[in-house]
Amino acid sequence: MLGYVTLGTNDLEKGAAFYDKLCGALGVGRMMESDTFIAWGKPNGGAGIGLTRPFDGKPATVGNGVMAALQADSPAQVDEIYKLAIELGATDEGPAGARGDWFYAGYFRDPDGNKLNVFCMTGAPS
């Protein structure tokens, strides 16, 4: 089971402002932080997401094919979070909407270019 995901950043302050609002809209806040790393979630409350300056000191880069998915409670919350992300400077990678009969998601890239989606399950796969 996934415990947490970390995404790289070259501007922790800018990235933190983005994730403070995005995660706040999902009902979670910061649970850990240092001068190089911040994590959002609930301690012992499921998977969290972290933003970090790379440990090796090299610039953060985006991994091709890498994506973190943020679980929402409903299609309405997916719409809300996707819209908020875009308002906060994210770039569109696929607008919020149904993907088949049971999956609802919106895809975007954060200010550092990391790919995320916000999703909810609307039924069971057939």
Coordinates of N, CA, C and O in Angstrom, one line a residue:
M1 N 0.8 -1.2 0.0 CA 0.0 0.0 0.0 C 0.9 1.2 0.0 O 1.9 1.3 0.7
L2 N 0.5 2.2 -0.7 CA 1.2 3.5 -0.8 C 1.1 4.3 0.4 O 0.1 4.5 1.0
G3 N 2.3 4.7 1.0 CA 2.3 5.5 2.2 C 2.3 7.0 1.8 O 1.6 7.8 2.4
Y4 N 3.2 7.4 0.9 CA 3.3 8.8 0.5 C 4.0 8.9 -0.9 O 4.7 8.0 -1.2
V5 N 3.9 10.0 -1.5 CA 4.6 10.3 -2.7 C 5.3 11.6 -2.5 O 4.7 12.6 -1.9
T6 N 6.5 11.8 -3.0 CA 7.2 13.0 -3.0 C 7.4 13.5 -4.4 O 7.7 12.7 -5.3
L7 N 7.3 14.8 -4.6 CA 7.5 15.5 -5.9 C 8.6 16.5 -5.7 O 8.7 17.1 -4.6
G8 N 9.5 16.6 -6.7 CA 10.6 17.5 -6.6 C 10.1 19.0 -6.9 O 9.2 19.2 -7.6
T9 N 10.9 19.9 -6.3 CA 10.6 21.3 -6.6 C 11.9 22.1 -6.6 O 12.9 21.7 -5.9
N10 N 12.0 23.1 -7.4 CA 13.1 24.1 -7.4 C 12.8 25.4 -6.6 O 13.6 26.2 -6.5
D11 N 11.5 25.5 -6.2 CA 11.1 26.7 -5.4 C 10.1 26.2 -4.4 O 8.9 26.2 -4.6
L12 N 10.6 25.8 -3.2 CA 9.8 25.2 -2.2 C 8.7 26.2 -1.7 O 7.6 25.8 -1.4
E13 N 9.0 27.5 -1.6 CA 8.0 28.5 -1.1 C 6.9 28.6 -2.1 O 5.7 28.5 -1.7
K14 N 7.1 28.7 -3.4 CA 6.1 28.8 -4.4 C 5.3 27.5 -4.4 O 4.0 27.5 -4.5
G15 N 5.9 26.3 -4.4 CA 5.3 25.1 -4.4 C 4.4 24.9 -3.2 O 3.3 24.3 -3.3
A16 N 4.9 25.3 -2.0 CA 4.2 25.1 -0.8 C 2.9 25.9 -0.8 O 1.8 25.5 -0.3
A17 N 2.9 27.1 -1.4 CA 1.7 27.9 -1.5 C 0.6 27.2 -2.3 O -0.5 27.2 -2.0
F18 N 1.1 26.6 -3.4 CA 0.2 25.8 -4.3 C -0.4 24.7 -3.5 O -1.7 24.5 -3.5
Y19 N 0.4 23.8 -2.9 CA -0.1 22.7 -2.2 C -0.8 23.0 -0.9 O -1.7 22.2 -0.5
D20 N -0.5 24.1 -0.2 CA -1.3 24.5 1.0 C -2.8 24.6 0.6 O -3.7 24.2 1.3
K21 N -3.0 25.3 -0.5 CA -4.4 25.6 -0.9 C -5.0 24.3 -1.5 O -6.2 24.0 -1.2
L22 N -4.3 23.6 -2.3 CA -4.9 22.4 -3.0 C -5.2 21.4 -1.9 O -6.3 20.8 -1.9
C23 N -4.3 21.1 -1.0 CA -4.5 20.1 0.0 C -5.5 20.6 1.0 O -6.3 19.8 1.5
G24 N -5.5 21.9 1.3 CA -6.6 22.4 2.2 C -8.0 22.2 1.7 O -8.9 21.8 2.4
A25 N -8.1 22.3 0.4 CA -9.4 22.1 -0.2 C -9.8 20.6 -0.2 O -11.0 20.3 -0.2
L26 N -8.8 19.7 0.0 CA -9.1 18.3 0.2 C -9.2 17.9 1.6 O -9.4 16.7 2.0
G27 N -9.1 18.9 2.5 CA -9.3 18.7 4.0 C -8.1 18.3 4.7 O -8.2 17.8 5.9
V28 N -6.9 18.5 4.2 CA -5.7 18.1 4.9 C -4.7 19.3 4.9 O -4.8 20.1 4.0
G29 N -3.8 19.3 5.9 CA -2.8 20.4 6.0 C -1.4 19.8 6.1 O -1.3 18.6 5.9
R30 N -0.5 20.6 6.4 CA 0.9 20.2 6.6 C 1.0 19.2 7.8 O 0.4 19.5 8.8
M31 N 1.7 18.1 7.6 CA 1.9 17.2 8.7 C 3.4 17.1 9.1 O 3.7 16.6 10.2
M32 N 4.3 17.5 8.2 CA 5.7 17.5 8.4 C 6.4 18.6 7.6 O 5.9 18.8 6.5
E33 N 7.4 19.2 8.2 CA 8.2 20.1 7.3 C 9.6 20.4 7.9 O 9.8 20.2 9.1
S34 N 10.4 20.7 7.0 CA 11.8 21.1 7.3 C 12.2 22.2 6.3 O 11.3 22.7 5.6
D35 N 13.4 22.6 6.3 CA 13.8 23.6 5.3 C 13.9 23.1 3.9 O 14.0 23.9 3.0
T36 N 13.8 21.8 3.7 CA 13.9 21.3 2.3 C 12.7 20.4 1.9 O 12.6 20.0 0.8
F37 N 11.8 20.2 2.8 CA 10.7 19.2 2.6 C 9.4 19.6 3.4 O 9.5 20.1 4.5
I38 N 8.3 19.4 2.7 CA 7.0 19.6 3.4 C 6.1 18.5 2.9 O 6.1 18.1 1.7
A39 N 5.3 17.9 3.9 CA 4.4 16.9 3.6 C 3.0 17.3 4.0 O 2.9 17.9 5.1
W40 N 2.0 16.9 3.2 CA 0.6 17.2 3.6 C -0.1 15.9 3.7 O 0.2 14.9 3.0
G41 N -1.1 15.8 4.6 CA -1.9 14.6 4.9 C -2.3 14.6 6.3 O -2.3 15.6 7.0
K42 N -2.7 13.4 6.7 CA -3.1 13.2 8.1 C -2.2 12.1 8.7 O -2.2 11.0 8.1
P43 N -1.5 12.3 9.8 CA -0.6 11.2 10.3 C -1.5 10.0 10.6 O -2.6 10.1 11.1
N44 N -1.1 8.9 10.1 CA -1.8 7.6 10.1 C -3.1 7.7 9.5 O -4.0 6.9 9.8
G45 N -3.3 8.6 8.5 CA -4.6 8.7 7.9 C -4.6 8.5 6.4 O -5.4 9.0 5.7
G46 N -3.8 7.6 5.9 CA -3.7 7.3 4.5 C -2.5 8.0 3.9 O -1.7 8.7 4.5
A47 N -2.4 7.8 2.6 CA -1.3 8.3 1.8 C -1.2 9.8 1.9 O -2.3 10.5 1.8
G48 N 0.0 10.4 1.9 CA 0.2 11.8 1.9 C 1.0 12.2 0.7 O 1.4 11.3 -0.1
I49 N 1.2 13.5 0.5 CA 2.0 14.0 -0.6 C 3.1 14.9 0.0 O 2.8 15.7 0.9
G50 N 4.3 14.8 -0.5 CA 5.4 15.7 -0.1 C 6.0 16.4 -1.2 O 6.0 16.0 -2.4
L51 N 6.6 17.6 -0.9 CA 7.3 18.4 -1.9 C 8.7 18.6 -1.3 O 8.8 19.0 -0.2
T52 N 9.7 18.3 -2.1 CA 11.1 18.4 -1.6 C 12.1 18.9 -2.6 O 11.9 18.8 -3.8
R53 N 13.1 19.6 -2.1 CA 14.2 19.9 -2.9 C 15.0 18.6 -3.0 O 15.2 17.9 -2.0
P54 N 15.5 18.2 -4.2 CA 16.3 17.0 -4.3 C 17.4 16.9 -3.3 O 18.2 17.8 -3.2
F55 N 17.6 15.7 -2.7 CA 18.6 15.5 -1.7 C 20.0 15.6 -2.3 O 20.9 16.1 -1.7
D56 N 20.2 15.3 -3.6 CA 21.5 15.4 -4.2 C 21.9 16.8 -4.6 O 23.0 17.0 -5.1
G57 N 21.0 17.8 -4.4 CA 21.4 19.1 -4.7 C 21.2 19.5 -6.1 O 21.4 20.7 -6.5
K58 N 20.9 18.6 -7.0 CA 20.7 18.9 -8.4 C 19.3 19.4 -8.6 O 18.4 19.3 -7.8
P59 N 19.1 20.1 -9.8 CA 17.7 20.6 -10.0 C 16.7 19.5 -10.1 O 16.9 18.4 -10.5
A60 N 15.5 19.8 -9.6 CA 14.3 18.9 -9.7 C 13.9 18.9 -11.1 O 13.9 19.9 -11.8
T61 N 13.6 17.7 -11.6 CA 13.0 17.5 -13.0 C 11.8 16.6 -12.9 O 11.6 15.9 -11.9
V62 N 11.0 16.7 -13.9 CA 9.7 15.9 -13.9 C 10.0 14.6 -14.6 O 10.6 14.5 -15.6
G63 N 9.5 13.5 -13.9 CA 9.7 12.2 -14.5 C 8.6 11.9 -15.5 O 7.4 12.1 -15.3
N64 N 9.0 11.5 -16.7 CA 8.0 11.1 -17.8 C 7.3 9.9 -17.4 O 7.9 8.9 -17.1
G65 N 6.0 10.0 -17.3 CA 5.1 8.8 -16.9 C 4.8 8.8 -15.5 O 4.1 7.9 -15.0
V66 N 5.4 9.7 -14.7 CA 5.2 9.7 -13.2 C 4.0 10.7 -13.0 O 3.9 11.8 -13.5
M67 N 3.1 10.2 -12.1 CA 1.9 11.0 -11.7 C 1.5 10.7 -10.3 O 1.6 9.5 -9.9
A68 N 1.1 11.7 -9.6 CA 0.5 11.4 -8.3 C -1.0 11.7 -8.4 O -1.4 12.7 -9.0
A69 N -1.8 10.8 -7.8 CA -3.3 11.0 -7.9 C -3.8 11.3 -6.5 O -3.5 10.7 -5.5
L70 N -4.7 12.4 -6.4 CA -5.3 12.8 -5.2 C -6.7 12.4 -5.2 O -7.5 12.8 -6.1
Q71 N -7.1 11.7 -4.1 CA -8.5 11.2 -4.1 C -9.5 12.2 -3.5 O -9.2 12.8 -2.4
A72 N -10.5 12.4 -4.2 CA -11.6 13.3 -3.8 C -12.8 12.5 -3.4 O -12.9 11.3 -3.7
D73 N -13.8 13.1 -2.8 CA -15.0 12.5 -2.3 C -16.1 12.3 -3.4 O -17.0 11.5 -3.2
S74 N -16.1 13.2 -4.4 CA -17.2 13.3 -5.3 C -16.8 13.9 -6.6 O -15.8 14.6 -6.6
P75 N -17.6 13.8 -7.7 CA -17.3 14.5 -8.9 C -17.3 16.0 -8.7 O -16.4 16.7 -9.2
A76 N -18.2 16.5 -7.8 CA -18.2 17.9 -7.5 C -16.9 18.4 -6.9 O -16.4 19.5 -7.2
Q77 N -16.3 17.6 -6.0 CA -15.0 18.0 -5.4 C -13.9 17.9 -6.4 O -13.0 18.7 -6.4
V78 N -14.0 16.9 -7.3 CA -13.0 16.8 -8.4 C -13.0 18.1 -9.2 O -12.0 18.7 -9.4
D79 N -14.2 18.5 -9.6 CA -14.4 19.8 -10.3 C -13.8 21.0 -9.6 O -13.0 21.8 -10.1
E80 N -14.1 21.0 -8.3 CA -13.6 22.1 -7.4 C -12.1 22.2 -7.3 O -11.4 23.2 -7.5
I81 N -11.5 21.0 -7.1 CA -10.0 20.9 -6.9 C -9.3 21.2 -8.2 O -8.3 21.9 -8.3
Y82 N -9.8 20.6 -9.3 CA -9.2 20.9 -10.6 C -9.3 22.4 -11.0 O -8.3 22.9 -11.4
K83 N -10.4 23.0 -10.8 CA -10.5 24.4 -11.0 C -9.6 25.2 -10.2 O -8.9 26.2 -10.6
L84 N -9.5 24.9 -8.9 CA -8.6 25.6 -8.0 C -7.1 25.4 -8.4 O -6.4 26.4 -8.5
A85 N -6.7 24.2 -8.8 CA -5.4 24.0 -9.3 C -5.1 24.9 -10.5 O -4.0 25.6 -10.5
I86 N -6.0 25.0 -11.4 CA -5.8 25.9 -12.6 C -5.7 27.3 -12.2 O -4.8 28.1 -12.7
E87 N -6.5 27.7 -11.3 CA -6.5 29.1 -10.8 C -5.2 29.4 -10.1 O -4.7 30.6 -10.1
L88 N -4.6 28.4 -9.5 CA -3.3 28.6 -8.7 C -2.1 28.5 -9.6 O -0.9 28.5 -9.2
G89 N -2.3 28.3 -10.9 CA -1.2 28.3 -11.9 C -0.8 27.0 -12.5 O 0.1 26.8 -13.2
A90 N -1.6 26.0 -12.2 CA -1.4 24.6 -12.8 C -1.7 24.7 -14.3 O -2.5 25.6 -14.7
T91 N -1.2 23.8 -15.0 CA -1.5 23.7 -16.5 C -2.3 22.5 -16.7 O -2.1 21.4 -16.1
D92 N -3.3 22.6 -17.6 CA -4.2 21.6 -17.9 C -3.6 20.4 -18.6 O -2.8 20.6 -19.6
E93 N -3.9 19.2 -18.2 CA -3.4 18.0 -18.8 C -4.6 17.1 -19.2 O -4.5 15.9 -19.5
G94 N -5.8 17.6 -19.0 CA -7.1 16.9 -19.3 C -8.1 17.3 -18.3 O -8.0 17.1 -17.1
P95 N -9.2 18.0 -18.8 CA -10.1 18.6 -17.9 C -10.9 17.6 -17.1 O -11.0 16.4 -17.5
A96 N -11.5 18.0 -16.0 CA -12.3 17.2 -15.1 C -13.5 16.6 -15.9 O -14.1 17.4 -16.6
G97 N -13.7 15.3 -15.7 CA -14.8 14.7 -16.4 C -14.8 13.2 -16.3 O -13.8 12.7 -15.7
A98 N -15.8 12.6 -16.7 CA -15.9 11.1 -16.6 C -14.9 10.5 -17.6 O -14.7 10.9 -18.7
R99 N -14.3 9.4 -17.1 CA -13.4 8.6 -17.9 C -14.0 7.2 -17.8 O -13.7 6.4 -16.8
G100 N -14.9 6.9 -18.6 CA -15.6 5.6 -18.5 C -16.8 5.7 -17.6 O -17.2 6.9 -17.3
D101 N -17.4 4.6 -17.2 CA -18.6 4.6 -16.4 C -18.4 4.8 -14.9 O -19.3 5.0 -14.2
W102 N -17.2 4.6 -14.4 CA -17.0 4.5 -13.0 C -15.8 5.4 -12.4 O -15.5 5.4 -11.2
F103 N -15.2 6.1 -13.3 CA -14.0 6.9 -12.9 C -14.2 8.4 -13.3 O -14.5 8.6 -14.5
Y104 N -13.9 9.3 -12.4 CA -14.1 10.7 -12.7 C -12.8 11.4 -12.3 O -12.4 11.3 -11.2
A105 N -12.2 12.2 -13.2 CA -10.8 12.7 -12.9 C -10.6 14.0 -13.7 O -11.1 14.2 -14.8
G106 N -9.6 14.8 -13.2 CA -9.1 15.9 -13.9 C -7.6 15.9 -13.7 O -7.1 15.5 -12.7
Y107 N -6.8 16.2 -14.8 CA -5.4 16.1 -14.8 C -4.7 17.4 -15.0 O -5.2 18.3 -15.8
F108 N -3.6 17.7 -14.3 CA -2.9 19.0 -14.4 C -1.5 18.8 -13.9 O -1.1 17.8 -13.4
R109 N -0.7 19.8 -14.2 CA 0.7 19.9 -13.8 C 0.9 21.1 -12.8 O 0.4 22.2 -13.1
D110 N 1.6 20.8 -11.7 CA 1.8 21.9 -10.7 C 2.8 22.9 -11.3 O 3.3 22.7 -12.4
P111 N 3.1 24.0 -10.5 CA 4.0 25.0 -11.0 C 5.4 24.5 -11.4 O 6.1 25.1 -12.2
D112 N 5.8 23.3 -10.8 CA 7.1 22.8 -11.2 C 7.0 21.8 -12.4 O 8.0 21.3 -12.8
G113 N 5.8 21.5 -12.9 CA 5.6 20.6 -14.0 C 5.3 19.2 -13.6 O 5.2 18.3 -14.5
N114 N 5.2 18.9 -12.3 CA 4.8 17.6 -11.8 C 3.4 17.3 -12.2 O 2.5 18.1 -12.0
K115 N 3.1 16.1 -12.7 CA 1.8 15.7 -13.2 C 1.0 15.1 -12.0 O 1.5 14.3 -11.3
L116 N -0.3 15.6 -11.9 CA -1.2 15.1 -10.8 C -2.5 14.9 -11.5 O -2.8 15.4 -12.5
N117 N -3.3 14.1 -10.8 CA -4.8 14.1 -11.1 C -5.5 14.1 -9.8 O -5.0 13.8 -8.7
V118 N -6.7 14.6 -9.9 CA -7.7 14.5 -8.7 C -8.8 13.6 -9.3 O -9.3 13.8 -10.4
F119 N -9.2 12.6 -8.5 CA -10.2 11.7 -9.0 C -11.1 11.2 -7.9 O -10.9 11.4 -6.7
C120 N -12.2 10.5 -8.4 CA -13.0 9.8 -7.5 C -13.6 8.6 -8.2 O -13.7 8.6 -9.5
M121 N -14.0 7.6 -7.5 CA -14.6 6.4 -8.1 C -16.1 6.7 -8.0 O -16.6 7.0 -7.0
T122 N -16.8 6.5 -9.1 CA -18.3 6.8 -9.2 C -19.1 5.5 -9.3 O -20.3 5.5 -9.4
G123 N -18.5 4.4 -9.1 CA -19.1 3.1 -9.2 C -18.0 2.0 -9.2 O -16.9 2.2 -8.8
A124 N -18.4 0.8 -9.7 CA -17.4 -0.3 -9.8 C -17.1 -0.6 -11.2 O -18.0 -0.5 -12.1
P125 N -15.9 -0.9 -11.5 CA -15.5 -1.3 -12.9 C -16.4 -2.5 -13.3 O -16.6 -3.4 -12.5
S126 N -16.8 -2.5 -14.6 CA -17.6 -3.7 -15.1 C -16.7 -4.7 -15.7 O -15.6 -4.5 -16.0

